[in-house]
mmCIF file of C-alpha atoms in Angstrom:
data_model
loop_
_atom_site.group_PDB
_atom_site.id
_atom_site.type_symbol
_atom_site.label_atom_id
_atom_site.label_comp_id
_atom_site.label_asym_id
_atom_site.label_seq_id
_atom_site.Cartn_x
_atom_site.Cartn_y
_atom_site.Cartn_z
ATOM 1 C CA MET Z 627 0.000 0.000 0.000
ATOM 2 C CA ASN Z 628 1.403 3.380 -1.024
ATOM 3 C CA LEU Z 629 1.264 6.421 1.217
ATOM 4 C CA HIS Z 630 1.048 10.033 0.144
ATOM 5 C CA GLU Z 631 4.076 12.245 0.657
ATOM 6 C CA PHE Z 632 2.405 14.104 3.531
ATOM 7 C CA GLN Z 633 1.506 10.812 5.247
ATOM 8 C CA ALA Z 634 5.042 9.476 4.880
ATOM 9 C CA LYS Z 635 6.474 12.701 6.226
ATOM 10 C CA GLY Z 636 4.083 12.561 9.149
ATOM 11 C CA LEU Z 637 5.365 9.112 10.157
ATOM 12 C CA LEU Z 638 8.963 10.275 9.810
ATOM 13 C CA ARG Z 639 8.282 13.424 11.803
ATOM 14 C CA GLU Z 640 6.865 11.310 14.654
ATOM 15 C CA ARG Z 641 10.316 9.674 14.844
ATOM 16 C CA GLY Z 642 11.964 13.060 15.179
ATOM 17 C CA LEU Z 643 13.470 12.979 11.700
ATOM 18 C CA PRO Z 644 14.222 16.235 9.835
ATOM 19 C CA ILE Z 645 11.163 17.095 7.732
ATOM 20 C CA PRO Z 646 10.197 20.537 6.362
ATOM 21 C CA GLU Z 647 7.201 22.183 7.974
ATOM 22 C CA GLY Z 648 4.162 21.789 5.770
ATOM 23 C CA VAL Z 649 0.457 22.559 5.745
ATOM 24 C CA LEU Z 650 -2.253 20.577 3.967
ATOM 25 C CA ALA Z 651 -4.747 22.296 1.691
ATOM 26 C CA LYS Z 652 -7.909 20.822 0.233
ATOM 27 C CA THR Z 653 -9.374 24.056 -1.141
ATOM 28 C CA PRO Z 654 -7.867 27.050 -2.965
ATOM 29 C CA GLU Z 655 -8.685 29.239 0.021
ATOM 30 C CA SER Z 656 -6.866 26.929 2.430
ATOM 31 C CA ALA Z 657 -3.808 27.023 0.142
ATOM 32 C CA ARG Z 658 -3.741 30.794 0.535
ATOM 33 C CA ALA Z 659 -4.162 30.471 4.307
ATOM 34 C CA ALA Z 660 -1.309 27.938 4.410
ATOM 35 C CA CYS Z 661 1.065 30.522 2.928
ATOM 36 C CA ASP Z 662 0.062 33.040 5.598
ATOM 37 C CA ARG Z 663 0.558 30.428 8.303
ATOM 38 C CA LEU Z 664 4.002 29.363 7.079
ATOM 39 C CA GLY Z 665 5.219 32.919 6.473
ATOM 40 C CA GLY Z 666 7.921 33.906 4.026
ATOM 41 C CA SER Z 667 7.713 35.124 0.440
ATOM 42 C CA ARG Z 668 7.862 31.892 -1.601
ATOM 43 C CA TRP Z 669 6.122 28.536 -1.247
ATOM 44 C CA LEU Z 670 5.944 25.151 -2.920
ATOM 45 C CA VAL Z 671 2.502 23.865 -3.916
ATOM 46 C CA LYS Z 672 2.816 20.083 -4.153
ATOM 47 C CA ALA Z 673 0.052 17.857 -5.546
ATOM 48 C CA GLN Z 674 -0.456 14.715 -3.464
ATOM 49 C CA ILE Z 675 -0.830 11.662 -5.675
ATOM 50 C CA HIS Z 676 0.686 8.173 -5.595
ATOM 51 C CA SER Z 677 3.267 8.827 -8.277
ATOM 52 C CA GLY Z 678 6.761 10.104 -8.811
ATOM 53 C CA GLY Z 679 7.655 12.664 -11.444
ATOM 54 C CA ARG Z 680 5.079 15.154 -10.150
ATOM 55 C CA GLY Z 681 7.347 18.125 -10.832
ATOM 56 C CA ARG Z 682 7.757 17.247 -14.501
ATOM 57 C CA GLY Z 683 3.995 16.765 -14.746
ATOM 58 C CA GLY Z 684 3.238 20.244 -13.385
ATOM 59 C CA GLY Z 685 2.291 19.039 -9.929
ATOM 60 C CA VAL Z 686 5.005 20.851 -7.926
ATOM 61 C CA ILE Z 687 4.937 24.619 -8.396
ATOM 62 C CA LEU Z 688 7.027 27.383 -6.836
ATOM 63 C CA VAL Z 689 4.762 30.345 -6.123
ATOM 64 C CA LYS Z 690 5.687 33.868 -4.997
ATOM 65 C CA SER Z 691 2.431 35.112 -3.540
ATOM 66 C CA PRO Z 692 -0.618 33.759 -1.703
ATOM 67 C CA ASP Z 693 -2.689 34.821 -4.723
ATOM 68 C CA GLN Z 694 -0.576 32.611 -6.984
ATOM 69 C CA ALA Z 695 -0.840 29.736 -4.507
ATOM 70 C CA GLU Z 696 -4.621 30.034 -4.549
ATOM 71 C CA SER Z 697 -4.626 30.142 -8.358
ATOM 72 C CA GLU Z 698 -2.423 27.048 -8.696
ATOM 73 C CA ALA Z 699 -4.519 25.237 -6.103
ATOM 74 C CA ARG Z 700 -7.627 26.021 -8.110
ATOM 75 C CA ARG Z 701 -5.942 24.548 -11.196
ATOM 76 C CA LEU Z 702 -4.761 21.373 -9.472
ATOM 77 C CA LEU Z 703 -7.519 20.426 -7.050
ATOM 78 C CA GLY Z 704 -10.110 18.205 -8.681
ATOM 79 C CA ALA Z 705 -7.950 17.698 -11.773
ATOM 80 C CA ARG Z 706 -6.106 14.555 -12.831
ATOM 81 C CA LEU Z 707 -2.325 14.863 -12.838
ATOM 82 C CA VAL Z 708 -0.500 12.917 -15.544
ATOM 83 C CA THR Z 709 3.113 11.866 -14.945
ATOM 84 C CA ASP Z 710 5.499 9.372 -16.496
ATOM 85 C CA GLN Z 711 4.276 6.813 -13.950
ATOM 86 C CA THR Z 712 0.499 7.318 -13.949
ATOM 87 C CA GLY Z 713 -0.408 6.420 -17.503
ATOM 88 C CA PRO Z 714 -2.452 8.699 -19.775
ATOM 89 C CA ARG Z 715 -5.470 8.960 -17.440
ATOM 90 C CA GLY Z 716 -3.422 10.328 -14.564
ATOM 91 C CA LEU Z 717 -4.484 10.362 -10.916
ATOM 92 C CA PRO Z 718 -6.929 12.697 -9.141
ATOM 93 C CA VAL Z 719 -5.538 15.513 -7.003
ATOM 94 C CA ASN Z 720 -7.588 15.921 -3.838
ATOM 95 C CA THR Z 721 -4.955 17.315 -1.467
ATOM 96 C CA LEU Z 722 -2.038 19.728 -1.688
ATOM 97 C CA LEU Z 723 0.990 20.070 0.567
ATOM 98 C CA ILE Z 724 2.253 23.630 0.988
ATOM 99 C CA GLU Z 725 5.874 24.055 2.099
ATOM 100 C CA ARG Z 726 8.465 26.801 2.185
ATOM 101 C CA PRO Z 727 11.402 26.141 -0.169
ATOM 102 C CA ILE Z 728 14.790 25.327 1.358
ATOM 103 C CA ALA Z 729 18.141 26.539 0.061
ATOM 104 C CA ILE Z 730 19.923 23.378 -1.096
ATOM 105 C CA GLN Z 731 23.645 22.751 -1.402
ATOM 106 C CA ARG Z 732 23.366 19.138 -2.632
ATOM 107 C CA GLU Z 733 20.643 16.592 -3.366
ATOM 108 C CA LEU Z 734 21.269 13.066 -2.093
ATOM 109 C CA TYR Z 735 19.323 9.811 -2.291
ATOM 110 C CA LEU Z 736 18.637 7.410 0.583
ATOM 111 C CA ALA Z 737 16.301 4.414 0.719
ATOM 112 C CA LEU Z 738 15.726 1.287 2.774
ATOM 113 C CA LEU Z 739 14.158 -1.685 1.037
ATOM 114 C CA ILE Z 740 13.900 -5.466 1.093
ATOM 115 C CA ASP Z 741 16.678 -7.137 -0.889
ATOM 116 C CA ARG Z 742 15.034 -10.466 -1.649
ATOM 117 C CA SER Z 743 18.110 -11.820 -3.436
ATOM 118 C CA ARG Z 744 20.081 -11.498 -0.196
ATOM 119 C CA ALA Z 745 17.158 -12.093 2.200
ATOM 120 C CA CYS Z 746 17.832 -8.916 4.171
ATOM 121 C CA LEU Z 747 17.088 -5.209 4.351
ATOM 122 C CA THR Z 748 19.419 -2.979 2.360
ATOM 123 C CA PHE Z 749 20.164 0.731 2.502
ATOM 124 C CA ILE Z 750 20.784 2.287 -0.902
ATOM 125 C CA ALA Z 751 22.350 5.738 -1.148
ATOM 126 C CA SER Z 752 23.659 7.975 -3.888
ATOM 127 C CA ALA Z 753 25.193 11.409 -4.245
ATOM 128 C CA SER Z 754 22.874 11.908 -7.232
ATOM 129 C CA GLY Z 755 19.531 12.578 -5.596
ATOM 130 C CA GLY Z 756 16.476 14.044 -7.249
ATOM 131 C CA MET Z 757 16.516 11.773 -10.289
ATOM 132 C CA GLU Z 758 14.854 8.433 -10.983
ATOM 133 C CA ILE Z 759 16.929 5.825 -9.187
ATOM 134 C CA GLU Z 760 16.070 3.219 -11.845
ATOM 135 C CA THR Z 761 17.606 5.449 -14.520
ATOM 136 C CA LEU Z 762 20.687 6.070 -12.396
ATOM 137 C CA ALA Z 763 21.112 2.359 -11.678
ATOM 138 C CA ALA Z 764 20.938 1.574 -15.394
ATOM 139 C CA GLN Z 765 23.263 4.360 -16.503
ATOM 140 C CA ASP Z 766 25.834 4.208 -13.701
ATOM 141 C CA PRO Z 767 25.461 1.289 -11.258
ATOM 142 C CA SER Z 768 28.645 2.313 -9.461
ATOM 143 C CA ALA Z 769 26.901 5.507 -8.324
ATOM 144 C CA LEU Z 770 24.771 3.453 -5.906
ATOM 145 C CA ILE Z 771 26.076 2.640 -2.436
ATOM 146 C CA ARG Z 772 24.578 -0.512 -0.940
ATOM 147 C CA VAL Z 773 24.765 -1.581 2.703
ATOM 148 C CA GLN Z 774 23.096 -4.812 3.813
ATOM 149 C CA ILE Z 775 21.535 -4.976 7.275
ATOM 150 C CA HIS Z 776 21.975 -8.301 9.069
ATOM 151 C CA PRO Z 777 18.544 -9.488 10.267
ATOM 152 C CA VAL Z 778 19.900 -10.399 13.709
ATOM 153 C CA ALA Z 779 22.332 -7.542 14.336
ATOM 154 C CA GLY Z 780 20.062 -4.868 12.831
ATOM 155 C CA PHE Z 781 21.282 -1.418 11.894
ATOM 156 C CA LEU Z 782 24.723 -0.493 13.231
ATOM 157 C CA THR Z 783 26.202 3.004 13.283
ATOM 158 C CA TYR Z 784 29.325 2.021 11.351
ATOM 159 C CA GLN Z 785 27.030 1.438 8.368
ATOM 160 C CA ALA Z 786 26.019 5.115 8.477
ATOM 161 C CA ARG Z 787 29.694 6.086 8.530
ATOM 162 C CA ARG Z 788 30.306 3.935 5.477
ATOM 163 C CA ILE Z 789 27.515 5.671 3.561
ATOM 164 C CA GLY Z 790 28.381 9.110 4.924
ATOM 165 C CA TYR Z 791 32.022 8.948 3.875
ATOM 166 C CA ALA Z 792 30.997 7.669 0.435
ATOM 167 C CA LEU Z 793 28.661 10.671 0.088
ATOM 168 C CA GLY Z 794 31.406 13.074 1.156
ATOM 169 C CA LEU Z 795 29.678 14.255 4.321
ATOM 170 C CA ALA Z 796 31.421 15.967 7.232
ATOM 171 C CA VAL Z 797 31.743 14.231 10.616
ATOM 172 C CA ASN Z 798 28.857 16.131 12.242
ATOM 173 C CA GLN Z 799 26.667 15.432 9.198
ATOM 174 C CA ILE Z 800 27.469 11.714 9.409
ATOM 175 C CA GLN Z 801 26.285 11.754 13.027
ATOM 176 C CA THR Z 802 22.999 13.244 11.850
ATOM 177 C CA LEU Z 803 22.847 10.662 9.064
ATOM 178 C CA ALA Z 804 23.264 7.857 11.611
ATOM 179 C CA LYS Z 805 20.270 9.125 13.615
ATOM 180 C CA LEU Z 806 18.284 9.468 10.406
ATOM 181 C CA MET Z 807 19.093 5.932 9.274
ATOM 182 C CA GLN Z 808 18.330 4.532 12.733
ATOM 183 C CA GLY Z 809 14.935 6.249 12.652
ATOM 184 C CA ILE Z 810 14.168 4.960 9.163
ATOM 185 C CA TYR Z 811 15.172 1.438 10.146
ATOM 186 C CA GLY Z 812 12.977 1.501 13.274
ATOM 187 C CA LEU Z 813 9.994 2.839 11.317
ATOM 188 C CA PHE Z 814 10.511 0.221 8.599
ATOM 189 C CA ILE Z 815 10.398 -2.630 11.123
ATOM 190 C CA ASP Z 816 7.545 -1.234 13.223
ATOM 191 C CA CYS Z 817 5.312 -0.495 10.219
ATOM 192 C CA ASP Z 818 6.113 -3.651 8.214
ATOM 193 C CA ALA Z 819 7.198 -1.491 5.291
ATOM 194 C CA SER Z 820 8.643 -2.720 2.020
ATOM 195 C CA LEU Z 821 10.210 0.617 1.012
ATOM 196 C CA ILE Z 822 11.133 3.921 2.629
ATOM 197 C CA GLU Z 823 12.702 6.378 0.207
ATOM 198 C CA LEU Z 824 13.991 9.912 0.711
ATOM 199 C CA ASN Z 825 14.537 11.518 -2.679
ATOM 200 C CA PRO Z 826 15.902 14.028 -2.436
ATOM 201 C CA LEU Z 827 17.555 13.984 0.952
ATOM 202 C CA ALA Z 828 18.877 17.529 0.878
ATOM 203 C CA LEU Z 829 22.080 18.876 2.315
ATOM 204 C CA THR Z 830 21.106 22.483 2.945
ATOM 205 C CA GLU Z 831 23.323 25.525 2.592
ATOM 206 C CA THR Z 832 23.560 25.598 6.395
ATOM 207 C CA GLY Z 833 24.888 22.019 6.403
ATOM 208 C CA GLU Z 834 21.732 20.271 7.637
ATOM 209 C CA LEU Z 835 20.175 17.090 6.269
ATOM 210 C CA VAL Z 836 16.471 17.428 5.458
ATOM 211 C CA ALA Z 837 14.111 14.979 3.719
ATOM 212 C CA LEU Z 838 12.502 17.136 1.039
ATOM 213 C CA ASP Z 839 10.387 14.275 -0.316
ATOM 214 C CA ALA Z 840 9.467 10.919 1.168
ATOM 215 C CA LYS Z 841 7.884 7.751 -0.125
ATOM 216 C CA ILE Z 842 6.703 4.829 2.000
ATOM 217 C CA VAL Z 843 5.268 1.562 0.702
ATOM 218 C CA LEU Z 844 3.669 -0.789 3.243
ATOM 219 C CA ASP Z 845 3.333 -4.547 3.020
ATOM 220 C CA ASP Z 846 -0.353 -5.218 2.298
ATOM 221 C CA THR Z 847 -0.217 -8.630 3.927
ATOM 222 C CA ALA Z 848 0.798 -7.080 7.265
ATOM 223 C CA LEU Z 849 -1.876 -4.372 7.400
ATOM 224 C CA GLY Z 850 -4.031 -6.551 9.643
ATOM 225 C CA ARG Z 851 -1.568 -5.721 12.408
ATOM 226 C CA HIS Z 852 -1.728 -1.994 11.671
ATOM 227 C CA PRO Z 853 -5.320 -0.729 11.478
ATOM 228 C CA GLU Z 854 -4.036 2.814 12.023
ATOM 229 C CA LEU Z 855 -1.982 2.502 8.835
ATOM 230 C CA GLU Z 856 -4.775 0.785 6.904
ATOM 231 C CA ALA Z 857 -6.835 3.889 7.663
ATOM 232 C CA LEU Z 858 -4.352 5.920 5.595
ATOM 233 C CA ARG Z 859 -5.366 4.139 2.378
ATOM 234 C CA ASP Z 860 -6.605 6.496 -0.328
ATOM 235 C CA PRO Z 861 -9.003 4.576 -2.611
ATOM 236 C CA SER Z 862 -9.035 7.414 -5.149
ATOM 237 C CA GLN Z 863 -5.405 6.583 -6.015
ATOM 238 C CA GLU Z 864 -5.999 2.878 -6.635
ATOM 239 C CA ASP Z 865 -7.209 0.926 -9.648
ATOM 240 C CA PRO Z 866 -10.947 0.280 -9.061
ATOM 241 C CA HIS Z 867 -10.605 -3.213 -10.529
ATOM 242 C CA GLU Z 868 -7.851 -4.081 -8.066
ATOM 243 C CA MET Z 869 -9.997 -2.719 -5.222
ATOM 244 C CA GLU Z 870 -12.889 -4.919 -6.373
ATOM 245 C CA ALA Z 871 -10.532 -7.898 -6.464
ATOM 246 C CA ARG Z 872 -9.405 -7.211 -2.919
ATOM 247 C CA ALA Z 873 -13.027 -7.197 -1.757
ATOM 248 C CA HIS Z 874 -13.408 -10.756 -3.113
ATOM 249 C CA GLU Z 875 -10.000 -11.891 -1.774
ATOM 250 C CA LEU Z 876 -8.576 -12.100 -5.293
ATOM 251 C CA ASN Z 877 -5.084 -11.058 -6.336
ATOM 252 C CA TYR Z 878 -5.560 -9.113 -9.580
ATOM 253 C CA ILE Z 879 -3.189 -6.910 -11.580
ATOM 254 C CA ARG Z 880 -4.179 -5.499 -14.937
ATOM 255 C CA LEU Z 881 -1.658 -5.896 -17.772
ATOM 256 C CA ASP Z 882 -1.503 -4.830 -21.427
ATOM 257 C CA GLY Z 883 -2.398 -8.040 -23.303
ATOM 258 C CA ASP Z 884 -5.615 -9.583 -24.636
ATOM 259 C CA ILE Z 885 -5.751 -13.049 -22.996
ATOM 260 C CA GLY Z 886 -7.426 -13.019 -19.608
ATOM 261 C CA CYS Z 887 -5.928 -15.436 -17.075
ATOM 262 C CA MET Z 888 -7.632 -17.074 -14.101
ATOM 263 C CA VAL Z 889 -5.327 -19.321 -12.087
ATOM 264 C CA ASN Z 890 -5.123 -20.687 -8.550
ATOM 265 C CA GLY Z 891 -1.683 -20.037 -7.093
ATOM 266 C CA ALA Z 892 0.739 -17.184 -7.764
ATOM 267 C CA GLY Z 893 3.518 -19.427 -9.079
ATOM 268 C CA LEU Z 894 1.168 -21.235 -11.447
ATOM 269 C CA ALA Z 895 -0.194 -17.866 -12.588
ATOM 270 C CA MET Z 896 3.309 -16.658 -13.450
ATOM 271 C CA ALA Z 897 4.040 -19.884 -15.324
ATOM 272 C CA THR Z 898 0.748 -19.543 -17.222
ATOM 273 C CA MET Z 899 1.565 -16.004 -18.329
ATOM 274 C CA ASP Z 900 5.065 -17.053 -19.367
ATOM 275 C CA LEU Z 901 3.676 -19.878 -21.505
ATOM 276 C CA ILE Z 902 1.153 -17.550 -23.151
ATOM 277 C CA LYS Z 903 4.038 -15.276 -24.131
ATOM 278 C CA LEU Z 904 6.033 -18.269 -25.361
ATOM 279 C CA LYS Z 905 3.151 -19.245 -27.658
ATOM 280 C CA GLY Z 906 2.997 -15.758 -29.136
ATOM 281 C CA GLY Z 907 0.189 -14.299 -27.038
ATOM 282 C CA SER Z 908 0.036 -11.608 -24.377
ATOM 283 C CA PRO Z 909 -1.647 -11.888 -20.947
ATOM 284 C CA ALA Z 910 -4.233 -9.258 -20.062
ATOM 285 C CA ASN Z 911 -3.879 -9.720 -16.332
ATOM 286 C CA PHE Z 912 -2.435 -11.568 -13.381
ATOM 287 C CA LEU Z 913 -5.271 -13.141 -11.418
ATOM 288 C CA ASP Z 914 -4.796 -15.603 -8.571
ATOM 289 C CA VAL Z 915 -8.115 -16.884 -7.221
ATOM 290 C CA GLY Z 916 -6.389 -18.669 -4.340
ATOM 291 C CA GLY Z 917 -6.629 -22.183 -3.040
ATOM 292 C CA GLY Z 918 -10.168 -22.100 -1.657
ATOM 293 C CA THR Z 919 -11.881 -21.448 -4.977
ATOM 294 C CA THR Z 920 -15.693 -21.063 -4.853
ATOM 295 C CA ALA Z 921 -18.341 -20.422 -7.493
ATOM 296 C CA GLU Z 922 -18.842 -16.903 -6.132
ATOM 297 C CA ARG Z 923 -15.136 -16.151 -6.315
ATOM 298 C CA VAL Z 924 -14.892 -17.572 -9.840
ATOM 299 C CA ALA Z 925 -17.848 -15.419 -10.928
ATOM 300 C CA ALA Z 926 -16.174 -12.328 -9.451
ATOM 301 C CA ALA Z 927 -12.962 -13.257 -11.258
ATOM 302 C CA PHE Z 928 -14.761 -13.552 -14.622
ATOM 303 C CA LYS Z 929 -16.363 -10.153 -14.079
ATOM 304 C CA LEU Z 930 -12.978 -8.603 -13.352
ATOM 305 C CA ILE Z 931 -11.403 -10.129 -16.459
ATOM 306 C CA LEU Z 932 -14.292 -9.104 -18.690
ATOM 307 C CA SER Z 933 -14.233 -5.536 -17.361
ATOM 308 C CA ASP Z 934 -11.168 -5.107 -19.584
ATOM 309 C CA PRO Z 935 -12.501 -4.448 -23.124
ATOM 310 C CA ARG Z 936 -9.224 -5.651 -24.657
ATOM 311 C CA VAL Z 937 -9.771 -9.265 -23.533
ATOM 312 C CA ALA Z 938 -10.269 -11.494 -26.589
ATOM 313 C CA ALA Z 939 -10.046 -14.882 -24.841
ATOM 314 C CA ILE Z 940 -9.865 -16.319 -21.323
ATOM 315 C CA LEU Z 941 -7.600 -19.102 -20.115
ATOM 316 C CA VAL Z 942 -8.596 -20.787 -16.848
ATOM 317 C CA ASN Z 943 -5.787 -22.908 -15.402
ATOM 318 C CA ILE Z 944 -6.661 -24.707 -12.177
ATOM 319 C CA PHE Z 945 -4.694 -27.313 -10.261
ATOM 320 C CA GLY Z 946 -7.025 -29.218 -7.968
ATOM 321 C CA GLY Z 947 -5.110 -29.867 -4.798
ATOM 322 C CA ILE Z 948 -6.910 -28.207 -1.907
ATOM 323 C CA VAL Z 949 -10.241 -28.341 -3.771
ATOM 324 C CA ARG Z 950 -11.501 -30.958 -6.239
ATOM 325 C CA CYS Z 951 -11.561 -30.206 -9.956
ATOM 326 C CA ASP Z 952 -15.149 -31.381 -10.321
ATOM 327 C CA LEU Z 953 -16.262 -28.795 -7.767
ATOM 328 C CA ILE Z 954 -14.225 -26.162 -9.584
ATOM 329 C CA ALA Z 955 -15.821 -27.188 -12.896
ATOM 330 C CA ALA Z 956 -19.272 -26.807 -11.356
ATOM 331 C CA GLY Z 957 -18.297 -23.338 -10.185
ATOM 332 C CA ILE Z 958 -17.004 -22.404 -13.642
ATOM 333 C CA ILE Z 959 -20.219 -23.603 -15.304
ATOM 334 C CA GLN Z 960 -22.352 -21.630 -12.849
ATOM 335 C CA ALA Z 961 -20.188 -18.527 -13.188
ATOM 336 C CA VAL Z 962 -20.067 -18.601 -17.009
ATOM 337 C CA ARG Z 963 -23.853 -18.803 -17.180
ATOM 338 C CA GLU Z 964 -24.254 -16.033 -14.620
ATOM 339 C CA VAL Z 965 -21.718 -13.638 -16.153
ATOM 340 C CA GLU Z 966 -22.525 -14.472 -19.810
ATOM 341 C CA VAL Z 967 -18.972 -14.842 -21.048
ATOM 342 C CA ARG Z 968 -18.956 -13.813 -24.725
ATOM 343 C CA VAL Z 969 -15.284 -14.358 -25.561
ATOM 344 C CA PRO Z 970 -13.609 -17.736 -26.227
ATOM 345 C CA LEU Z 971 -12.956 -19.701 -23.049
ATOM 346 C CA VAL Z 972 -10.256 -22.338 -22.561
ATOM 347 C CA VAL Z 973 -10.150 -24.366 -19.343
ATOM 348 C CA ARG Z 974 -7.286 -26.569 -18.227
ATOM 349 C CA LEU Z 975 -7.831 -28.724 -15.140
ATOM 350 C CA ALA Z 976 -5.274 -30.968 -13.452
ATOM 351 C CA GLY Z 977 -5.207 -32.764 -10.136
ATOM 352 C CA THR Z 978 -7.904 -34.329 -8.012
ATOM 353 C CA HIS Z 979 -10.962 -35.418 -10.064
ATOM 354 C CA ALA Z 980 -9.629 -33.521 -13.106
ATOM 355 C CA GLU Z 981 -11.079 -35.986 -15.624
ATOM 356 C CA GLU Z 982 -14.530 -35.706 -14.104
ATOM 357 C CA GLY Z 983 -14.282 -31.924 -14.072
ATOM 358 C CA LEU Z 984 -13.290 -31.782 -17.753
ATOM 359 C CA ARG Z 985 -16.152 -34.147 -18.632
ATOM 360 C CA MET Z 986 -18.615 -31.864 -16.817
ATOM 361 C CA LEU Z 987 -17.409 -28.898 -18.845
ATOM 362 C CA VAL Z 988 -17.734 -30.786 -22.146
ATOM 363 C CA GLU Z 989 -21.253 -31.964 -21.275
ATOM 364 C CA SER Z 990 -22.379 -28.529 -20.031
ATOM 365 C CA GLY Z 991 -23.302 -27.358 -23.527
ATOM 366 C CA LEU Z 992 -21.200 -24.206 -23.047
ATOM 367 C CA ALA Z 993 -18.735 -23.037 -25.684
ATOM 368 C CA VAL Z 994 -15.720 -24.112 -23.637
ATOM 369 C CA GLN Z 995 -12.519 -25.645 -24.978
ATOM 370 C CA THR Z 996 -10.846 -27.996 -22.510
ATOM 371 C CA ALA Z 997 -7.326 -29.322 -22.066
ATOM 372 C CA SER Z 998 -5.423 -31.406 -19.548
ATOM 373 C CA GLU Z 999 -1.991 -30.059 -20.552
ATOM 374 C CA LEU Z 1000 -1.030 -26.433 -19.923
ATOM 375 C CA GLU Z 1001 0.952 -26.100 -23.162
ATOM 376 C CA THR Z 1002 -2.068 -27.223 -25.175
ATOM 377 C CA ALA Z 1003 -4.335 -24.862 -23.261
ATOM 378 C CA ALA Z 1004 -2.012 -21.912 -23.905
ATOM 379 C CA GLU Z 1005 -1.900 -22.674 -27.639
ATOM 380 C CA LEU Z 1006 -5.701 -22.893 -27.764
ATOM 381 C CA ALA Z 1007 -6.071 -19.573 -25.936
ATOM 382 C CA VAL Z 1008 -3.644 -17.755 -28.241
ATOM 383 C CA GLN Z 1009 -5.365 -19.147 -31.345
ATOM 384 C CA ALA Z 1010 -8.813 -18.316 -29.963
ATOM 385 C CA ALA Z 1011 -7.810 -14.709 -29.211
ATOM 386 C CA ARG Z 1012 -6.476 -14.226 -32.741
ATOM 387 C CA HIS Z 1013 -9.603 -15.734 -34.296
ATOM 388 C CA PHE Z 1014 -11.884 -13.624 -32.092
ATOM 389 C CA GLN Z 1015 -10.060 -10.427 -33.004
ATOM 390 C CA GLY Z 1016 -10.090 -11.390 -36.678
ATOM 391 C CA GLY Z 1017 -13.826 -11.960 -36.515
ATOM 392 C CA GLN Z 1018 -14.390 -8.561 -34.891
ATOM 393 C CA ALA Z 1019 -12.284 -6.860 -37.564
#
């Protein structure tokens, strides 16, 4: 689950970490009042959406009067901000963060994330803050400083010294960096985060370290332990189809292809998508219906898949281990009749009572192609999608 910048900064501020003073605004008038409250002669008006690249998209504006702040707020609030990361539809702007600008000497990068290849947390730092870290990593991997945190020992201050010296910081600044990294590490553990990123982490002209922007991503599977963090979710920033999937305990991610996939098990779903690509097709989604598949859940899954107008065929790939394939087949038959699936449907069943389940599908009278082998099912789905699209053309 992503947090807004102002929410991330709030959590960091609670840990005593250096964050600029800011005021939230939800109306043009409150943006003007925020300038008066903060004082000064210049302010940053920052659109709050779940995306990077807001500045390039016109969502971070330096204003020089309360009148200009009110005008920019009127332009942004209620609009959809398009960035390199949002796609062409953009994301709605419902809240602004007003801050006073800070005189910057250098922009640095600092993040803590889960390094799954090493099974540990890892700090990543760079002297080149303010730019996309993915671009930097691709162009100059040596510019990234990586420090692994042992899961038993935890964060140790010598690791801050290692990063600080690599960034060219002075001794007193490294001491501040150590406190900052300790606070980030503690917040990461306590909140079950998967990413905390400060970009940029500014070295001001007075020699202070200040987090000018902050991003926090929380582990969805741990939110049950953090109802106070779950309450920070902003549904307006999320894909409505993925929200619907969550309501039915489905794992759904929309992709760019035309073959809808319904699979039980994340690993099997990945293998199914890979095989579709191998056969020359393109998956329209990742959809894991889970082990306890029911007719209701299957019906919800079909509705999600068919909500994508690009879908030209559906491949259902179920391994009957926890539940029997004949029960799954009955659920598919019921769901197809209820939802009125109008695109080609290919079903592959394997496992407990698979033969009986396939027989039920054949005898149902529905226009369903069946297969017992995944490779065959993938070929059928790719061919069916091409034929369906050809027929529409």
